[in-house]
Amino acid sequence: MMRRGPDREHARRRFEGRALLAFVSAFAAAVMFAVLTLLVTSRFTPLLRLDRDTATELHEFALRHKGFTAAMKVISNVGSPTSWWLIFVPVVLWLVYRRLYRLATFVAVTAIGSSPLNNLIKLTVNRARPSFVDPVAAAAGKSFPSGHAQAAIVACGILLVVFLPAIARRWRRWAILVAALIVLLIGFSRIALGVHYLSDVVGAYLVGTVWLIGMVAAFRAWRAGQGKPVGELSDVISDGLEPEQGDRLAP
């Protein structure tokens, strides 16, 4: 009994430290995105040169290797925003069916809100896509940030934080690694196909990260407001948003 006070104080301080770390991470990503956007809009020469050289080298490689180009098109199509909706509609319906209304709301709001945010930034920055005499792919709209890359990081993040409790603990690291690989491949495919610059994809990863962390924080505040335990923010990465719902999340 004598140790409850110090233990509780230690837990409180650790919670505040982890929460501060999450806030700093989101703030750092936001600052990096703001700086990158400024460099893009001001046409910073070293960045433009890096973007151009990377796009040109990958385009020339794609022209010489048809199998590579075909694979990049498959990855890009699978990772399109439309494809993600084919996943999220059943996910939301499943969560509603299981009466996990908070999680269903989180998935719907986070997924839906990411797209207009991306479009708003694209219209504001108004960056043209890469242009080649002999393109291997085509895409409409503006270039910065990449819609595919942002959709990938937000979508994979949503699926992880929602369904981690239904995955055996020994497999969770593998699930995170697979999700990270999917995100990287989708972003790379957009550069390889010549429809985005490197900075478009990096910018999408940054703004997607900020959006996802913000929505997770909002969900946790909602959960706490309903009297539910929230634990430490860092636990979301290993245990998911609602760790106690593992059985109800599983098929």
PDB file of C-alpha atoms in Angstrom:
ATOM      1  CA  MET A   1       0.000   0.000   0.000  1.00  0.00           C
ATOM      2  CA  MET A   2       2.856   2.328   0.757  1.00  0.00           C
ATOM      3  CA  ARG A   3       4.106   2.124  -2.835  1.00  0.00           C
ATOM      4  CA  ARG A   4       0.871   3.065  -4.582  1.00  0.00           C
ATOM      5  CA  GLY A   5       1.595   6.776  -4.449  1.00  0.00           C
ATOM      6  CA  PRO A   6       5.090   6.616  -6.025  1.00  0.00           C
ATOM      7  CA  ASP A   7       3.961   3.999  -8.534  1.00  0.00           C
ATOM      8  CA  ARG A   8       1.012   6.098  -9.613  1.00  0.00           C
ATOM      9  CA  GLU A   9       3.199   9.183  -9.914  1.00  0.00           C
ATOM     10  CA  HIS A  10       5.726   7.249 -11.992  1.00  0.00           C
ATOM     11  CA  ALA A  11       2.961   5.984 -14.283  1.00  0.00           C
ATOM     12  CA  ARG A  12       1.570   9.487 -14.665  1.00  0.00           C
ATOM     13  CA  ARG A  13       4.957  10.907 -15.597  1.00  0.00           C
ATOM     14  CA  ARG A  14       5.597   8.119 -18.062  1.00  0.00           C
ATOM     15  CA  PHE A  15       2.195   8.690 -19.647  1.00  0.00           C
ATOM     16  CA  GLU A  16       2.871  12.414 -19.982  1.00  0.00           C
ATOM     17  CA  GLY A  17       6.308  11.690 -21.455  1.00  0.00           C
ATOM     18  CA  ARG A  18       4.911   9.322 -24.077  1.00  0.00           C
ATOM     19  CA  ALA A  19       2.083  11.731 -24.911  1.00  0.00           C
ATOM     20  CA  LEU A  20       4.612  14.527 -25.311  1.00  0.00           C
ATOM     21  CA  LEU A  21       6.709  12.315 -27.597  1.00  0.00           C
ATOM     22  CA  ALA A  22       3.680  11.623 -29.803  1.00  0.00           C
ATOM     23  CA  PHE A  23       2.858  15.330 -29.940  1.00  0.00           C
ATOM     24  CA  VAL A  24       6.447  16.181 -30.826  1.00  0.00           C
ATOM     25  CA  SER A  25       6.430  13.529 -33.570  1.00  0.00           C
ATOM     26  CA  ALA A  26       3.255  14.931 -35.112  1.00  0.00           C
ATOM     27  CA  PHE A  27       4.562  18.484 -34.786  1.00  0.00           C
ATOM     28  CA  ALA A  28       7.885  17.526 -36.382  1.00  0.00           C
ATOM     29  CA  ALA A  29       6.091  15.884 -39.321  1.00  0.00           C
ATOM     30  CA  ALA A  30       3.917  18.988 -39.731  1.00  0.00           C
ATOM     31  CA  VAL A  31       6.953  21.275 -39.694  1.00  0.00           C
ATOM     32  CA  MET A  32       8.813  19.114 -42.219  1.00  0.00           C
ATOM     33  CA  PHE A  33       5.756  19.125 -44.467  1.00  0.00           C
ATOM     34  CA  ALA A  34       5.483  22.915 -44.202  1.00  0.00           C
ATOM     35  CA  VAL A  35       9.166  23.313 -45.062  1.00  0.00           C
ATOM     36  CA  LEU A  36       8.894  20.896 -47.984  1.00  0.00           C
ATOM     37  CA  THR A  37       5.813  22.717 -49.286  1.00  0.00           C
ATOM     38  CA  LEU A  38       7.678  26.010 -49.084  1.00  0.00           C
ATOM     39  CA  LEU A  39      10.610  24.547 -51.018  1.00  0.00           C
ATOM     40  CA  VAL A  40       8.253  23.207 -53.687  1.00  0.00           C
ATOM     41  CA  THR A  41       6.296  26.434 -54.096  1.00  0.00           C
ATOM     42  CA  SER A  42       9.453  28.567 -54.133  1.00  0.00           C
ATOM     43  CA  ARG A  43      10.991  26.227 -56.721  1.00  0.00           C
ATOM     44  CA  PHE A  44      14.092  25.574 -54.635  1.00  0.00           C
ATOM     45  CA  THR A  45      16.738  24.603 -57.174  1.00  0.00           C
ATOM     46  CA  PRO A  46      18.408  21.666 -55.335  1.00  0.00           C
ATOM     47  CA  LEU A  47      15.011  20.094 -54.657  1.00  0.00           C
ATOM     48  CA  LEU A  48      13.874  20.573 -58.242  1.00  0.00           C
ATOM     49  CA  ARG A  49      17.122  19.036 -59.477  1.00  0.00           C
ATOM     50  CA  LEU A  50      16.710  16.021 -57.178  1.00  0.00           C
ATOM     51  CA  ASP A  51      13.109  15.558 -58.284  1.00  0.00           C
ATOM     52  CA  ARG A  52      13.978  15.882 -61.950  1.00  0.00           C
ATOM     53  CA  ASP A  53      16.997  13.584 -61.831  1.00  0.00           C
ATOM     54  CA  THR A  54      15.134  10.900 -59.888  1.00  0.00           C
ATOM     55  CA  ALA A  55      12.133  11.050 -62.221  1.00  0.00           C
ATOM     56  CA  THR A  56      14.326  10.931 -65.330  1.00  0.00           C
ATOM     57  CA  GLU A  57      16.409   7.962 -64.171  1.00  0.00           C
ATOM     58  CA  LEU A  58      13.377   5.923 -63.172  1.00  0.00           C
ATOM     59  CA  HIS A  59      11.582   6.829 -66.394  1.00  0.00           C
ATOM     60  CA  GLU A  60      14.491   5.662 -68.500  1.00  0.00           C
ATOM     61  CA  PHE A  61      14.657   2.436 -66.495  1.00  0.00           C
ATOM     62  CA  ALA A  62      10.913   1.897 -66.958  1.00  0.00           C
ATOM     63  CA  LEU A  63      11.248   2.352 -70.722  1.00  0.00           C
ATOM     64  CA  ARG A  64      13.965  -0.309 -70.879  1.00  0.00           C
ATOM     65  CA  HIS A  65      12.228  -2.836 -68.598  1.00  0.00           C
ATOM     66  CA  LYS A  66       8.641  -3.556 -69.585  1.00  0.00           C
ATOM     67  CA  GLY A  67       8.182  -6.143 -66.826  1.00  0.00           C
ATOM     68  CA  PHE A  68       9.161  -3.584 -64.210  1.00  0.00           C
ATOM     69  CA  THR A  69       6.726  -1.076 -65.672  1.00  0.00           C
ATOM     70  CA  ALA A  70       3.908  -3.625 -65.693  1.00  0.00           C
ATOM     71  CA  ALA A  71       4.574  -4.484 -62.045  1.00  0.00           C
ATOM     72  CA  MET A  72       4.563  -0.803 -61.072  1.00  0.00           C
ATOM     73  CA  LYS A  73       1.217  -0.338 -62.813  1.00  0.00           C
ATOM     74  CA  VAL A  74      -0.271  -3.256 -60.901  1.00  0.00           C
ATOM     75  CA  ILE A  75       0.997  -1.889 -57.576  1.00  0.00           C
ATOM     76  CA  SER A  76      -0.241   1.600 -58.420  1.00  0.00           C
ATOM     77  CA  ASN A  77      -3.697   0.337 -59.394  1.00  0.00           C
ATOM     78  CA  VAL A  78      -3.994  -1.827 -56.291  1.00  0.00           C
ATOM     79  CA  GLY A  79      -3.006   1.171 -54.165  1.00  0.00           C
ATOM     80  CA  SER A  80      -5.404   3.639 -55.761  1.00  0.00           C
ATOM     81  CA  PRO A  81      -7.816   5.557 -53.509  1.00  0.00           C
ATOM     82  CA  THR A  82     -10.710   3.756 -55.224  1.00  0.00           C
ATOM     83  CA  SER A  83      -9.258   0.377 -54.297  1.00  0.00           C
ATOM     84  CA  TRP A  84      -9.030   1.400 -50.668  1.00  0.00           C
ATOM     85  CA  TRP A  85     -12.744   2.184 -50.646  1.00  0.00           C
ATOM     86  CA  LEU A  86     -13.428  -1.387 -51.726  1.00  0.00           C
ATOM     87  CA  ILE A  87     -11.719  -2.384 -48.494  1.00  0.00           C
ATOM     88  CA  PHE A  88     -13.075   0.251 -46.131  1.00  0.00           C
ATOM     89  CA  VAL A  89     -16.761  -0.030 -46.958  1.00  0.00           C
ATOM     90  CA  PRO A  90     -16.863  -3.693 -45.859  1.00  0.00           C
ATOM     91  CA  VAL A  91     -14.653  -2.845 -42.866  1.00  0.00           C
ATOM     92  CA  VAL A  92     -17.045  -0.147 -41.640  1.00  0.00           C
ATOM     93  CA  LEU A  93     -20.045  -2.427 -42.193  1.00  0.00           C
ATOM     94  CA  TRP A  94     -18.287  -5.214 -40.278  1.00  0.00           C
ATOM     95  CA  LEU A  95     -17.514  -2.916 -37.356  1.00  0.00           C
ATOM     96  CA  VAL A  96     -21.105  -1.694 -37.256  1.00  0.00           C
ATOM     97  CA  TYR A  97     -22.317  -5.306 -37.386  1.00  0.00           C
ATOM     98  CA  ARG A  98     -20.076  -6.106 -34.415  1.00  0.00           C
ATOM     99  CA  ARG A  99     -21.438  -3.000 -32.652  1.00  0.00           C
ATOM    100  CA  LEU A 100     -18.015  -1.383 -32.507  1.00  0.00           C
ATOM    101  CA  TYR A 101     -19.445   2.019 -33.290  1.00  0.00           C
ATOM    102  CA  ARG A 102     -16.505   4.090 -32.084  1.00  0.00           C
ATOM    103  CA  LEU A 103     -14.099   2.186 -34.316  1.00  0.00           C
ATOM    104  CA  ALA A 104     -16.511   2.363 -37.274  1.00  0.00           C
ATOM    105  CA  THR A 105     -16.715   6.130 -36.848  1.00  0.00           C
ATOM    106  CA  PHE A 106     -12.946   6.427 -36.586  1.00  0.00           C
ATOM    107  CA  VAL A 107     -12.426   4.455 -39.809  1.00  0.00           C
ATOM    108  CA  ALA A 108     -15.074   6.395 -41.741  1.00  0.00           C
ATOM    109  CA  VAL A 109     -14.022   9.874 -40.612  1.00  0.00           C
ATOM    110  CA  THR A 110     -10.279   9.270 -40.945  1.00  0.00           C
ATOM    111  CA  ALA A 111     -10.553   7.678 -44.384  1.00  0.00           C
ATOM    112  CA  ILE A 112     -13.056  10.182 -45.774  1.00  0.00           C
ATOM    113  CA  GLY A 113     -11.293  13.245 -44.396  1.00  0.00           C
ATOM    114  CA  SER A 114      -7.910  12.394 -45.898  1.00  0.00           C
ATOM    115  CA  SER A 115      -9.049  12.805 -49.509  1.00  0.00           C
ATOM    116  CA  PRO A 116     -10.382  16.401 -49.387  1.00  0.00           C
ATOM    117  CA  LEU A 117      -7.309  17.386 -47.364  1.00  0.00           C
ATOM    118  CA  ASN A 118      -5.097  16.049 -50.155  1.00  0.00           C
ATOM    119  CA  ASN A 119      -7.143  17.811 -52.841  1.00  0.00           C
ATOM    120  CA  LEU A 120      -7.074  21.100 -50.938  1.00  0.00           C
ATOM    121  CA  ILE A 121      -3.291  21.018 -50.677  1.00  0.00           C
ATOM    122  CA  LYS A 122      -2.981  20.098 -54.359  1.00  0.00           C
ATOM    123  CA  LEU A 123      -5.128  23.057 -55.393  1.00  0.00           C
ATOM    124  CA  THR A 124      -3.197  25.391 -53.106  1.00  0.00           C
ATOM    125  CA  VAL A 125       0.268  24.326 -54.259  1.00  0.00           C
ATOM    126  CA  ASN A 126      -0.830  23.873 -57.903  1.00  0.00           C
ATOM    127  CA  ARG A 127       2.204  21.871 -58.984  1.00  0.00           C
ATOM    128  CA  ALA A 128       2.235  20.290 -62.440  1.00  0.00           C
ATOM    129  CA  ARG A 129       3.018  16.610 -62.798  1.00  0.00           C
ATOM    130  CA  PRO A 130       6.222  15.361 -64.468  1.00  0.00           C
ATOM    131  CA  SER A 131       6.122  15.497 -68.248  1.00  0.00           C
ATOM    132  CA  PHE A 132       7.873  13.138 -70.662  1.00  0.00           C
ATOM    133  CA  VAL A 133       7.876  12.835 -74.444  1.00  0.00           C
ATOM    134  CA  ASP A 134       7.246   9.080 -74.183  1.00  0.00           C
ATOM    135  CA  PRO A 135       5.321   8.558 -70.921  1.00  0.00           C
ATOM    136  CA  VAL A 136       4.671   5.065 -69.586  1.00  0.00           C
ATOM    137  CA  ALA A 137       1.596   6.188 -67.610  1.00  0.00           C
ATOM    138  CA  ALA A 138      -0.707   9.163 -67.277  1.00  0.00           C
ATOM    139  CA  ALA A 139      -2.611  10.771 -64.407  1.00  0.00           C
ATOM    140  CA  ALA A 140      -4.942  13.727 -64.107  1.00  0.00           C
ATOM    141  CA  GLY A 141      -4.851  16.515 -61.553  1.00  0.00           C
ATOM    142  CA  LYS A 142      -2.029  18.206 -59.718  1.00  0.00           C
ATOM    143  CA  SER A 143       1.136  16.601 -58.421  1.00  0.00           C
ATOM    144  CA  PHE A 144       1.854  17.657 -54.820  1.00  0.00           C
ATOM    145  CA  PRO A 145       1.232  15.726 -52.634  1.00  0.00           C
ATOM    146  CA  SER A 146       0.657  12.266 -54.078  1.00  0.00           C
ATOM    147  CA  GLY A 147      -2.901  11.074 -53.483  1.00  0.00           C
ATOM    148  CA  HIS A 148      -1.903   7.419 -53.807  1.00  0.00           C
ATOM    149  CA  ALA A 149       0.911   7.738 -51.268  1.00  0.00           C
ATOM    150  CA  GLN A 150      -1.211   9.649 -48.762  1.00  0.00           C
ATOM    151  CA  ALA A 151      -4.081   7.190 -49.142  1.00  0.00           C
ATOM    152  CA  ALA A 152      -1.662   4.294 -48.600  1.00  0.00           C
ATOM    153  CA  ILE A 153      -0.153   5.542 -45.364  1.00  0.00           C
ATOM    154  CA  VAL A 154      -3.513   6.623 -43.939  1.00  0.00           C
ATOM    155  CA  ALA A 155      -5.272   3.417 -45.011  1.00  0.00           C
ATOM    156  CA  CYS A 156      -2.569   1.068 -43.739  1.00  0.00           C
ATOM    157  CA  GLY A 157      -2.370   3.054 -40.512  1.00  0.00           C
ATOM    158  CA  ILE A 158      -6.129   2.783 -40.024  1.00  0.00           C
ATOM    159  CA  LEU A 159      -6.162  -0.963 -40.602  1.00  0.00           C
ATOM    160  CA  LEU A 160      -3.259  -1.490 -38.209  1.00  0.00           C
ATOM    161  CA  VAL A 161      -4.534   0.544 -35.264  1.00  0.00           C
ATOM    162  CA  VAL A 162      -8.022  -0.934 -35.618  1.00  0.00           C
ATOM    163  CA  PHE A 163      -7.193  -4.624 -36.164  1.00  0.00           C
ATOM    164  CA  LEU A 164      -3.946  -5.129 -34.227  1.00  0.00           C
ATOM    165  CA  PRO A 165      -5.894  -6.441 -31.204  1.00  0.00           C
ATOM    166  CA  ALA A 166      -7.220  -9.273 -33.403  1.00  0.00           C
ATOM    167  CA  ILE A 167      -3.692 -10.289 -34.468  1.00  0.00           C
ATOM    168  CA  ALA A 168      -1.622 -12.596 -32.289  1.00  0.00           C
ATOM    169  CA  ARG A 169       1.086 -10.603 -30.540  1.00  0.00           C
ATOM    170  CA  ARG A 170       3.916 -12.571 -32.164  1.00  0.00           C
ATOM    171  CA  TRP A 171       2.642 -11.547 -35.607  1.00  0.00           C
ATOM    172  CA  ARG A 172       2.069  -7.852 -34.958  1.00  0.00           C
ATOM    173  CA  ARG A 173       5.570  -6.725 -35.882  1.00  0.00           C
ATOM    174  CA  TRP A 174       5.250  -8.594 -39.147  1.00  0.00           C
ATOM    175  CA  ALA A 175       1.920  -6.914 -39.824  1.00  0.00           C
ATOM    176  CA  ILE A 176       3.528  -3.508 -39.259  1.00  0.00           C
ATOM    177  CA  LEU A 177       6.459  -4.391 -41.535  1.00  0.00           C
ATOM    178  CA  VAL A 178       4.128  -5.585 -44.301  1.00  0.00           C
ATOM    179  CA  ALA A 179       2.075  -2.400 -44.014  1.00  0.00           C
ATOM    180  CA  ALA A 180       5.231  -0.270 -44.229  1.00  0.00           C
ATOM    181  CA  LEU A 181       6.380  -2.208 -47.293  1.00  0.00           C
ATOM    182  CA  ILE A 182       3.008  -1.673 -48.986  1.00  0.00           C
ATOM    183  CA  VAL A 183       3.173   2.064 -48.308  1.00  0.00           C
ATOM    184  CA  LEU A 184       6.717   2.333 -49.684  1.00  0.00           C
ATOM    185  CA  LEU A 185       5.943   0.271 -52.786  1.00  0.00           C
ATOM    186  CA  ILE A 186       2.878   2.327 -53.662  1.00  0.00           C
ATOM    187  CA  GLY A 187       4.787   5.573 -53.285  1.00  0.00           C
ATOM    188  CA  PHE A 188       7.699   4.240 -55.315  1.00  0.00           C
ATOM    189  CA  SER A 189       5.377   3.045 -58.082  1.00  0.00           C
ATOM    190  CA  ARG A 190       4.043   6.562 -58.579  1.00  0.00           C
ATOM    191  CA  ILE A 191       7.557   7.925 -59.080  1.00  0.00           C
ATOM    192  CA  ALA A 192       8.590   4.998 -61.276  1.00  0.00           C
ATOM    193  CA  LEU A 193       5.584   5.548 -63.548  1.00  0.00           C
ATOM    194  CA  GLY A 194       6.520   9.185 -63.984  1.00  0.00           C
ATOM    195  CA  VAL A 195       3.310  10.659 -62.560  1.00  0.00           C
ATOM    196  CA  HIS A 196       4.830  12.070 -59.370  1.00  0.00           C
ATOM    197  CA  TYR A 197       8.096  13.520 -58.133  1.00  0.00           C
ATOM    198  CA  LEU A 198       9.986  12.188 -55.129  1.00  0.00           C
ATOM    199  CA  SER A 199       8.998  15.225 -53.056  1.00  0.00           C
ATOM    200  CA  ASP A 200       5.315  14.598 -53.911  1.00  0.00           C
ATOM    201  CA  VAL A 201       5.506  11.184 -52.272  1.00  0.00           C
ATOM    202  CA  VAL A 202       7.528  12.360 -49.265  1.00  0.00           C
ATOM    203  CA  GLY A 203       5.074  15.219 -48.756  1.00  0.00           C
ATOM    204  CA  ALA A 204       2.167  12.775 -48.892  1.00  0.00           C
ATOM    205  CA  TYR A 205       3.776  10.561 -46.261  1.00  0.00           C
ATOM    206  CA  LEU A 206       4.279  13.551 -43.971  1.00  0.00           C
ATOM    207  CA  VAL A 207       0.777  15.003 -44.257  1.00  0.00           C
ATOM    208  CA  GLY A 208      -0.728  11.520 -44.007  1.00  0.00           C
ATOM    209  CA  THR A 209       1.217  10.904 -40.802  1.00  0.00           C
ATOM    210  CA  VAL A 210       0.040  14.179 -39.282  1.00  0.00           C
ATOM    211  CA  TRP A 211      -3.574  13.453 -40.219  1.00  0.00           C
ATOM    212  CA  LEU A 212      -3.437   9.914 -38.835  1.00  0.00           C
ATOM    213  CA  ILE A 213      -1.831  10.929 -35.528  1.00  0.00           C
ATOM    214  CA  GLY A 214      -4.348  13.749 -35.147  1.00  0.00           C
ATOM    215  CA  MET A 215      -7.293  11.418 -35.700  1.00  0.00           C
ATOM    216  CA  VAL A 216      -5.881   8.820 -33.306  1.00  0.00           C
ATOM    217  CA  ALA A 217      -5.482  11.523 -30.648  1.00  0.00           C
ATOM    218  CA  ALA A 218      -9.065  12.697 -31.238  1.00  0.00           C
ATOM    219  CA  PHE A 219     -10.343   9.117 -30.951  1.00  0.00           C
ATOM    220  CA  ARG A 220      -8.496   8.607 -27.681  1.00  0.00           C
ATOM    221  CA  ALA A 221      -9.945  11.840 -26.289  1.00  0.00           C
ATOM    222  CA  TRP A 222     -13.420  10.625 -27.283  1.00  0.00           C
ATOM    223  CA  ARG A 223     -12.754   7.255 -25.678  1.00  0.00           C
ATOM    224  CA  ALA A 224     -11.494   8.888 -22.472  1.00  0.00           C
ATOM    225  CA  GLY A 225     -14.546  11.143 -22.420  1.00  0.00           C
ATOM    226  CA  GLN A 226     -16.716   8.028 -22.325  1.00  0.00           C
ATOM    227  CA  GLY A 227     -14.824   6.720 -19.316  1.00  0.00           C
ATOM    228  CA  LYS A 228     -12.785   4.129 -21.208  1.00  0.00           C
ATOM    229  CA  PRO A 229      -9.101   3.487 -20.345  1.00  0.00           C
ATOM    230  CA  VAL A 230      -6.699   4.951 -22.898  1.00  0.00           C
ATOM    231  CA  GLY A 231      -3.280   3.881 -21.635  1.00  0.00           C
ATOM    232  CA  GLU A 232      -0.264   5.455 -23.295  1.00  0.00           C
ATOM    233  CA  LEU A 233      -0.417   6.873 -26.793  1.00  0.00           C
ATOM    234  CA  SER A 234       2.580   4.812 -27.821  1.00  0.00           C
ATOM    235  CA  ASP A 235       0.627   1.651 -26.956  1.00  0.00           C
ATOM    236  CA  VAL A 236      -1.562   2.221 -30.010  1.00  0.00           C
ATOM    237  CA  ILE A 237       1.363   1.142 -32.206  1.00  0.00           C
ATOM    238  CA  SER A 238       1.644  -2.215 -30.450  1.00  0.00           C
ATOM    239  CA  ASP A 239      -1.872  -2.874 -29.125  1.00  0.00           C
ATOM    240  CA  GLY A 240      -4.267  -0.910 -31.336  1.00  0.00           C
ATOM    241  CA  LEU A 241      -6.956   1.629 -30.501  1.00  0.00           C
ATOM    242  CA  GLU A 242      -9.191  -0.688 -28.479  1.00  0.00           C
ATOM    243  CA  PRO A 243      -7.068  -3.588 -27.190  1.00  0.00           C
ATOM    244  CA  GLU A 244      -9.985  -5.098 -25.276  1.00  0.00           C
ATOM    245  CA  GLN A 245     -11.946  -5.684 -28.489  1.00  0.00           C
ATOM    246  CA  GLY A 246      -9.676  -8.345 -29.964  1.00  0.00           C
ATOM    247  CA  ASP A 247     -12.303 -11.093 -29.859  1.00  0.00           C
ATOM    248  CA  ARG A 248     -15.022  -8.925 -31.367  1.00  0.00           C
ATOM    249  CA  LEU A 249     -12.728  -7.711 -34.158  1.00  0.00           C
ATOM    250  CA  ALA A 250     -11.886 -11.210 -35.309  1.00  0.00           C
ATOM    251  CA  PRO A 251     -14.122 -12.907 -37.905  1.00  0.00           C
TER     252      PRO A 251
END
